[in-house]
Amino acid sequence: MTGPRDGIPSPAAGREPSESAVRVPSVRPLGRRIEVDRDAVEHGFASLVLTIVELLRQLMERQALRRVDVGDLTDDQIERIGETLMALEEQMGELREHFGLSPEDLDLDLGPLGPLLPRDPP
């Protein structure tokens, strides 16, 4: 038997691989129960949910600013939207404090795409 490219017989041609040549990774079966740290799960879940809420809050705020710039809103609507967004931001702060999270904790790294949440310029 010859090699795939050069017509030279391969060293293993016609032979069965020995047991030592074949390496099968060992796999350990999972136990019936998975040990989970309840506090870590709660913290991770709270972080994920608050990240999504923060993303929606930022999107709503940007949309409101666009509508204000276009002149699409009445003064009363602008006032109500401003109050609502400030109240939501305050509640987000309270929830972050309750779960021991900082604003930087509320983000997901999307690898080459960068962070999920756009940061406002300083």
Coordinates of N, CA and C in Angstrom, one line a residue:
M1 N 0.8 -1.2 0.0 CA 0.0 0.0 0.0 C 0.9 1.2 0.0
T2 N 0.5 2.2 -0.7 CA 1.3 3.4 -0.9 C 0.7 4.6 -0.1
G3 N 1.5 5.6 0.2 CA 1.1 6.8 0.9 C 0.1 7.6 0.0
P4 N -0.6 8.5 0.5 CA -1.6 9.2 -0.2 C -1.1 10.2 -1.3
R5 N 0.1 10.7 -1.2 CA 0.6 11.7 -2.1 C 1.8 11.2 -2.9
D6 N 2.7 10.5 -2.3 CA 4.0 10.3 -3.0 C 4.2 8.9 -3.6
G7 N 3.3 8.1 -3.4 CA 3.5 6.7 -4.0 C 4.4 5.9 -3.1
I8 N 4.9 6.3 -2.0 CA 5.7 5.6 -1.1 C 4.9 4.8 -0.2
P9 N 5.2 3.5 0.1 CA 4.4 2.7 1.0 C 4.4 3.3 2.4
S10 N 3.3 3.4 3.0 CA 3.2 3.9 4.4 C 3.7 2.9 5.3
P11 N 4.3 3.3 6.4 CA 4.9 2.4 7.4 C 3.8 1.5 8.0
A12 N 2.6 1.9 8.1 CA 1.6 1.1 8.8 C 0.7 0.3 7.8
A13 N 1.1 0.4 6.5 CA 0.3 -0.3 5.5 C 0.2 -1.8 5.8
G14 N -1.0 -2.3 5.8 CA -1.3 -3.7 6.0 C -1.2 -4.2 7.4
R15 N -1.0 -3.3 8.4 CA -0.9 -3.7 9.8 C -2.1 -3.1 10.6
E16 N -2.5 -3.9 11.5 CA -3.5 -3.4 12.5 C -2.9 -2.5 13.5
P17 N -3.5 -1.4 13.9 CA -2.9 -0.6 15.0 C -2.9 -1.4 16.3
S18 N -1.8 -1.2 17.0 CA -1.6 -1.9 18.3 C -2.5 -1.2 19.3
E19 N -2.8 -1.9 20.4 CA -3.6 -1.3 21.5 C -3.0 -0.1 22.1
S20 N -1.6 0.0 22.1 CA -1.0 1.1 22.7 C -1.0 2.3 21.7
A21 N -1.2 2.1 20.4 CA -1.2 3.1 19.4 C -2.6 3.8 19.4
V22 N -3.6 3.1 19.8 CA -5.0 3.7 19.8 C -5.2 4.2 21.2
R23 N -5.4 5.5 21.3 CA -5.7 6.1 22.6 C -7.1 6.6 22.6
V24 N -7.9 6.1 23.5 CA -9.3 6.5 23.7 C -9.4 7.3 25.0
P25 N -9.9 8.5 24.9 CA -10.0 9.3 26.1 C -10.9 8.6 27.1
S26 N -10.5 8.7 28.3 CA -11.4 8.1 29.3 C -12.5 9.1 29.7
V27 N -13.7 8.6 29.8 CA -14.9 9.4 30.1 C -15.5 8.9 31.4
R28 N -15.6 9.8 32.3 CA -16.3 9.4 33.6 C -17.7 9.7 33.5
P29 N -18.6 8.8 33.9 CA -20.0 9.0 33.9 C -20.4 10.0 35.0
L30 N -21.4 10.9 34.7 CA -21.8 11.8 35.7 C -22.6 11.1 36.7
G31 N -22.6 11.6 37.9 CA -23.4 11.0 39.0 C -24.8 11.4 38.8
R32 N -25.7 10.9 39.5 CA -27.1 11.2 39.4 C -27.4 12.6 39.8
R33 N -26.6 13.2 40.6 CA -26.8 14.6 41.1 C -25.6 15.5 40.7
I34 N -25.9 16.7 40.3 CA -24.8 17.6 40.1 C -24.8 18.6 41.2
E35 N -23.6 18.8 41.8 CA -23.5 19.7 42.9 C -23.5 21.1 42.4
V36 N -24.4 21.9 42.9 CA -24.5 23.3 42.5 C -24.5 24.2 43.7
D37 N -23.8 25.3 43.6 CA -23.8 26.3 44.6 C -25.0 27.2 44.4
R38 N -26.0 27.1 45.3 CA -27.2 27.9 45.1 C -26.9 29.4 45.0
D39 N -26.0 29.9 45.8 CA -25.7 31.4 45.8 C -25.1 31.8 44.4
A40 N -24.3 30.9 43.9 CA -23.6 31.2 42.6 C -24.7 31.2 41.5
V41 N -25.6 30.3 41.6 CA -26.7 30.2 40.5 C -27.5 31.4 40.6
E42 N -27.9 31.8 41.9 CA -28.8 33.0 42.1 C -28.1 34.2 41.6
H43 N -26.8 34.4 41.9 CA -26.0 35.6 41.5 C -25.9 35.6 39.9
G44 N -25.6 34.5 39.3 CA -25.5 34.4 37.9 C -26.8 34.7 37.2
F45 N -27.9 34.2 37.7 CA -29.2 34.4 37.1 C -29.6 35.9 37.2
A46 N -29.4 36.4 38.4 CA -29.7 37.8 38.6 C -28.9 38.7 37.7
S47 N -27.6 38.4 37.5 CA -26.8 39.1 36.6 C -27.3 39.1 35.2
L48 N -27.7 37.9 34.7 CA -28.2 37.7 33.4 C -29.5 38.5 33.2
V49 N -30.4 38.4 34.1 CA -31.7 39.1 34.0 C -31.5 40.6 34.0
L50 N -30.7 41.1 34.9 CA -30.5 42.5 35.0 C -29.7 43.0 33.8
T51 N -28.8 42.2 33.2 CA -28.2 42.6 32.0 C -29.2 42.8 30.9
I52 N -30.1 41.9 30.8 CA -31.2 42.1 29.7 C -32.0 43.3 30.0
V53 N -32.4 43.5 31.2 CA -33.2 44.7 31.6 C -32.4 46.0 31.3
E54 N -31.1 46.0 31.6 CA -30.3 47.2 31.3 C -30.2 47.4 29.8
L55 N -30.0 46.4 29.1 CA -30.0 46.5 27.6 C -31.3 47.1 27.1
L56 N -32.4 46.7 27.6 CA -33.7 47.2 27.1 C -33.8 48.7 27.6
R57 N -33.4 49.0 28.8 CA -33.5 50.3 29.3 C -32.7 51.3 28.4
Q58 N -31.4 50.9 28.1 CA -30.6 51.7 27.2 C -31.2 51.9 25.9
L59 N -31.8 50.8 25.3 CA -32.4 51.0 24.0 C -33.6 51.9 24.1
M60 N -34.4 51.8 25.1 CA -35.6 52.7 25.3 C -35.1 54.1 25.4
E61 N -34.1 54.3 26.2 CA -33.6 55.7 26.4 C -33.1 56.3 25.1
R62 N -32.4 55.5 24.3 CA -31.9 56.0 23.0 C -33.0 56.3 22.0
Q63 N -34.0 55.4 22.0 CA -35.2 55.7 21.2 C -35.9 56.9 21.6
A64 N -36.1 57.1 22.9 CA -36.7 58.4 23.4 C -35.9 59.6 23.0
L65 N -34.6 59.5 23.1 CA -33.8 60.7 22.7 C -33.9 61.0 21.2
R66 N -34.0 59.9 20.4 CA -34.2 60.1 18.9 C -35.5 60.8 18.7
R67 N -36.5 60.4 19.4 CA -37.9 61.0 19.1 C -37.9 62.4 19.6
V68 N -37.2 62.7 20.7 CA -37.1 64.1 21.2 C -36.4 64.9 20.1
D69 N -35.3 64.4 19.6 CA -34.5 65.2 18.6 C -35.3 65.4 17.3
V70 N -36.2 64.5 16.9 CA -37.0 64.6 15.7 C -38.2 65.6 16.0
G71 N -38.5 65.8 17.3 CA -39.7 66.6 17.6 C -41.0 65.8 17.5
D72 N -40.9 64.5 17.7 CA -42.0 63.6 17.6 C -42.9 63.6 18.9
L73 N -42.4 64.2 19.9 CA -43.1 64.0 21.2 C -43.6 65.4 21.8
T74 N -44.7 65.4 22.5 CA -45.1 66.6 23.2 C -44.3 66.8 24.4
D75 N -44.4 68.0 25.0 CA -43.6 68.3 26.2 C -44.1 67.4 27.3
D76 N -45.4 67.1 27.4 CA -45.9 66.2 28.4 C -45.3 64.8 28.3
Q77 N -45.3 64.3 27.0 CA -44.7 63.0 26.8 C -43.2 62.9 27.1
I78 N -42.5 64.0 26.8 CA -41.1 64.0 27.1 C -40.9 64.0 28.6
E79 N -41.7 64.7 29.4 CA -41.7 64.7 30.9 C -41.9 63.3 31.4
R80 N -43.0 62.6 30.9 CA -43.3 61.3 31.4 C -42.2 60.3 31.1
I81 N -41.7 60.3 29.9 CA -40.7 59.4 29.5 C -39.4 59.6 30.4
G82 N -39.1 60.9 30.6 CA -37.9 61.2 31.5 C -38.1 60.7 32.9
E83 N -39.3 60.9 33.4 CA -39.5 60.4 34.8 C -39.5 58.9 34.8
T84 N -40.1 58.2 33.8 CA -40.1 56.8 33.8 C -38.7 56.2 33.7
L85 N -37.9 56.8 32.8 CA -36.5 56.3 32.6 C -35.7 56.5 33.9
M86 N -35.9 57.6 34.6 CA -35.1 57.9 35.8 C -35.6 56.9 36.9
A87 N -36.9 56.6 37.0 CA -37.3 55.7 38.0 C -36.8 54.3 37.7
L88 N -36.8 53.9 36.4 CA -36.2 52.6 36.1 C -34.7 52.5 36.4
E89 N -34.0 53.6 36.1 CA -32.6 53.6 36.4 C -32.3 53.5 38.0
E90 N -33.2 54.1 38.7 CA -33.1 54.0 40.2 C -33.4 52.6 40.7
Q91 N -34.4 52.0 40.1 CA -34.8 50.6 40.5 C -33.6 49.7 40.1
M92 N -33.0 49.9 39.0 CA -31.9 49.1 38.6 C -30.8 49.2 39.6
G93 N -30.5 50.4 40.0 CA -29.5 50.6 41.0 C -29.8 49.8 42.3
E94 N -31.0 49.9 42.7 CA -31.4 49.1 44.0 C -31.3 47.6 43.8
L95 N -31.7 47.1 42.6 CA -31.5 45.7 42.4 C -30.1 45.3 42.3
R96 N -29.2 46.1 41.6 CA -27.8 45.8 41.6 C -27.2 45.7 43.0
E97 N -27.6 46.7 43.8 CA -27.1 46.7 45.2 C -27.6 45.5 46.0
H98 N -28.9 45.1 45.8 CA -29.4 44.0 46.5 C -28.6 42.7 46.2
F99 N -28.3 42.5 44.9 CA -27.6 41.3 44.5 C -26.1 41.5 44.5
G100 N -25.6 42.6 44.9 CA -24.1 42.8 45.0 C -23.4 42.9 43.7
L101 N -24.1 43.6 42.7 CA -23.6 43.7 41.4 C -23.2 45.2 41.1
S102 N -22.2 45.3 40.3 CA -21.8 46.7 39.9 C -22.3 46.9 38.4
P103 N -22.3 48.1 37.9 CA -22.7 48.3 36.5 C -21.9 47.5 35.6
E104 N -20.6 47.3 35.9 CA -19.7 46.6 35.0 C -20.0 45.1 35.0
D105 N -20.7 44.6 36.0 CA -21.1 43.2 36.1 C -22.2 42.9 35.1
L106 N -22.9 43.9 34.7 CA -24.1 43.7 33.8 C -23.7 43.9 32.4
D107 N -23.0 42.9 31.9 CA -22.5 42.9 30.5 C -22.1 41.5 30.1
L108 N -22.2 41.2 28.9 CA -21.8 39.9 28.4 C -20.7 40.1 27.3
D109 N -19.6 39.4 27.4 CA -18.5 39.5 26.5 C -18.9 38.6 25.3
L110 N -19.1 39.3 24.1 CA -19.5 38.5 22.9 C -18.3 38.2 22.0
G111 N -17.1 38.1 22.7 CA -15.9 37.7 22.0 C -15.5 38.8 20.9
P112 N -15.4 38.4 19.7 CA -14.9 39.3 18.6 C -15.9 40.5 18.4
L113 N -17.2 40.3 18.8 CA -18.2 41.3 18.6 C -18.0 42.4 19.7
G114 N -17.4 42.1 20.8 CA -17.2 43.1 21.9 C -18.3 42.9 22.9
P115 N -18.4 43.9 23.8 CA -19.4 43.7 24.9 C -20.9 43.9 24.3
L116 N -21.8 43.3 25.0 CA -23.2 43.4 24.7 C -23.8 44.8 24.9
L117 N -23.4 45.4 26.0 CA -24.0 46.7 26.4 C -23.1 47.8 25.9
P118 N -23.6 48.7 25.1 CA -22.8 49.8 24.7 C -22.6 50.8 25.9
R119 N -21.4 51.2 26.1 CA -21.1 52.1 27.2 C -21.2 53.6 26.7
D120 N -21.9 54.4 27.5 CA -22.0 55.8 27.1 C -20.6 56.4 27.2
P121 N -20.3 57.3 26.3 CA -19.0 58.0 26.4 C -18.9 58.8 27.7
P122 N -17.7 58.9 28.3 CA -17.5 59.6 29.6 C -17.8 61.1 29.4

